[in-house]
Amino acid sequence: MSVVKMQKIRIIGLKEDKGALIRQLQKAEFIHLKSFEEGALDDYFSGHDPENEARHISEKITHIESTISFLEQFNENKTLVENFFPARVEIDKQEFEKTARNFNYEEIIKNTNDIKDKIFKIDDKISSMHNDIALLTPFKNLSWSPCQAKETQNTNSLFLKGPKVKYISLTEKLSEKSATYVENISADVDFAYLMLIYWKENEGDISSALKEEGFETLNLSLCDKLPSNAIDSYEKQIESLLKEKEKLFKKIKQMLKCKDKLMMVHDWYLFGLQREKAKEHLCESETTFVLQGWVRKDDMNKIKETLQNKTHPTYIENIDPDEGEFPPIEIKNPVLVRPFQPITKLFGLPHFGEVDPSGFVAPFFFMFFGLCLTDAGYGIVLITLTLLAMKKIKVGSQGKQFLRLFLLGGIATIFWGIVTGGWFGIEIAELPQVLKALIIINPLENLMKFFILALSFGVVHILLGIGIEMYEQLRSRNFADAFADQLSYLIILPGAILWIISKQGFLSPKFSQAALFIMIAGAGIMIVSSLFKKGRNPLLNVLISLGGFIWKSKDFVGNILSYSRLMALGLATSIIALVINILAGIALEQIPYLGILAALLIIIVGHLFNIAINTLGAFVHTTRLQFVEFFSYFFQGGGEAFQPLAQESKYIISKVKRSAASTGRRAEGR
Amino acid sequence: MDLGLGLSIAGGALAVALAGMGSAIGIGIAGEAADGLLSEEPGKFGNLLILVALPGTQGIYGLVVGFLVMQKIGIMGGTIPDISSYQGLQILFACLPIALTGLISAIHQGKVSASGVGVIAKQPKAFMQAVIFATLVETYALFGLVASIFFLNGISL
């Protein structure tokens, strides 16, 4: 439950060891590199590495990537799951290195590009033939080849296409000119297709007549066969081209087998690119290089061991951060809290000096998630599906954390399901005695109790938020602020709630008096301690504190009521589950013979749908309660993430089990 | 007595219909935007599905209230109690919070989701944040649901 302590260091080594050292740092995931500010080093280290290969490598990566995604289009074995989680390759490190070094990927890329070109050309040819066929089809009954309609000394001939309705008016216009010959060759629904022979001396009149009536000339002069024969031959050619294309597709499918290897090569170069990019941070002299960056304090010994047991000398020193520079943030938590870290990261890492809220997020997220589903049956299904996914789907470490989150959420769901008697929406009266005995609240009958339960969680959550802020104020020695703006709230708010409860008649009237005293005591603390606040006039400070409290009290009410969503979501889940069962019951009764099948279908599809949509709802609304209601009291976020130079893969997942710390770290990179 | 039953049914029907209409429109808006991105990047189907599904919940909340009304007036089997016109009106009005908040919030949630599609086109990593924004809209449908449930619970037949 904490932010990892960081130390800034500087490493100086010999130029000839540079490559090896960077490689080692990358493998060990030690250091978050920082560039040197201008003038931070002596002139001695003024050089930069001229031979940076970043551009060269990233070109290669682009080629490989486009090849992979081209091949991927033809992957017919893609499962439904892969639509959600892109496939990855799981492999151990040694095999990965061996494959990546030896695999002749350039050939694959070349072949793929060849095939791509060929397919492109074939498609081009086919589409141009289709155009020709479309052009010739109206003339397919012609008993001579169109190229015979040639220009003579005095006449010219044209093939025409135009609106059928204009045919008569066109022939009338044309007949005004002497000796024009029009033949109606064919017609379809909208258009008439004609051949026209005319005297060249009439050319101007003819073309304007054609324009007026909307007829266009068709160029068929290239067709030296009978149109019907030409169409036949085109169709044959298209058929053979399609066969050729089919063959190419088969080749591609063969090459799909290399996809995994291509992915390895891709990541191999990606790691190389990451190293080259890292090299941009360092400075060089003639014979040495220097780099600086942040490392975890706990890693210091390991770093020294790793780097200094080499035969070549390296010098490591601790340095102070630059002015205004804060260390990058990494959060590290016990195993059970770790699945909730992504939630914190979604909002933003704590900035330097802030508390990591993950540990506080964990129990509430857990409880809220379960409350939104409140069905033990659904919890069991959720856990089963998650376990299945953990086994079947290869996901990166962040994906694994998310799956663990759902696993924990499933457990909470079972808990709340048992407490509220939710078992696949079965009516409580029909549950077995054992399960009935475990029910503490029946939400449908005890609506108010369930509501108050949800709001109480809200109260605790918000008070905790204020408490954390108080802790932070105390830690930074703002005692007066902590007492005036947090401690007083922590006293007044519970007092107010106690007062409301006793006024409502849930407690004896004595409590309402006690509650009044508590509130007055809180207000007293607020007034007295704001007198000691720094800056400004003490009386003004008192007014500001009081005004602030009144202003914020509408937020308290709003924020606490916002937790009623827990009840609403929980009820929605269980009522829809009930509806599904009733529908299934109706199907069973009303549909003869097939009723049982229909009922089963309704039950399975209906409940799965209900689980899916409500799990989504549970996740997003629970997250929102953390971000909007809880965090607003103490957490700003916005810290820079600790991103050590590491092997950030895109396609491969290393089979070697990582240490716990490194799992958390990798989750952050993506 | 018959008018009372009619009014109650009108209430339940409005809850289901209006909230459902809102969801249909909202999903329509988000779905169109998602299809646009899907044609470019089919790999984002999973993320897009979640964004498109978000405005669907209002319809479910409407159905929940509709069901509570059905149960209350005994239309799901059992005897139908006497419902006076006033009681019928009470039930009708009790249904309005979810009917109206459902209708409007689903449409606007659809718009926010559609913008969220734009976000994941440019910044795939900001996906969850886009989802959270869309969820902020849904809050008010949830409050509508809470209010309707309490109103219905409070009406005695």
Coordinates of C-alpha atoms in Angstrom, one line a residue, chain A residues 376 415-423 426-443 445:
Chain A
A376 CA -24.6 -16.0 -5.6
F415 CA -21.2 -13.3 -0.5
W416 CA -23.9 -10.7 -1.2
G417 CA -25.9 -13.3 -3.0
I418 CA -26.0 -15.5 0.1
V419 CA -26.7 -12.6 2.4
T420 CA -29.6 -11.4 0.2
G421 CA -30.9 -14.7 -0.9
G422 CA -30.1 -14.2 -4.6
W423 CA -29.7 -17.5 -6.4
I426 CA -35.2 -18.0 -7.8
E427 CA -37.9 -16.7 -5.5
I428 CA -36.8 -16.8 -1.9
A429 CA -39.8 -18.8 -0.8
E430 CA -38.7 -21.6 -3.1
L431 CA -35.1 -21.7 -1.8
P432 CA -33.9 -24.7 0.2
Q433 CA -34.0 -24.2 4.0
V434 CA -30.3 -24.0 4.4
L435 CA -30.0 -21.1 2.0
K436 CA -33.0 -19.4 3.6
A437 CA -31.3 -19.5 7.0
L438 CA -28.3 -17.6 5.6
I439 CA -30.4 -14.6 4.4
I440 CA -29.8 -11.4 6.4
I441 CA -31.6 -8.9 4.2
N442 CA -34.3 -9.6 1.7
P443 CA -34.0 -6.6 -0.6
E445 CA -39.2 -6.9 1.1

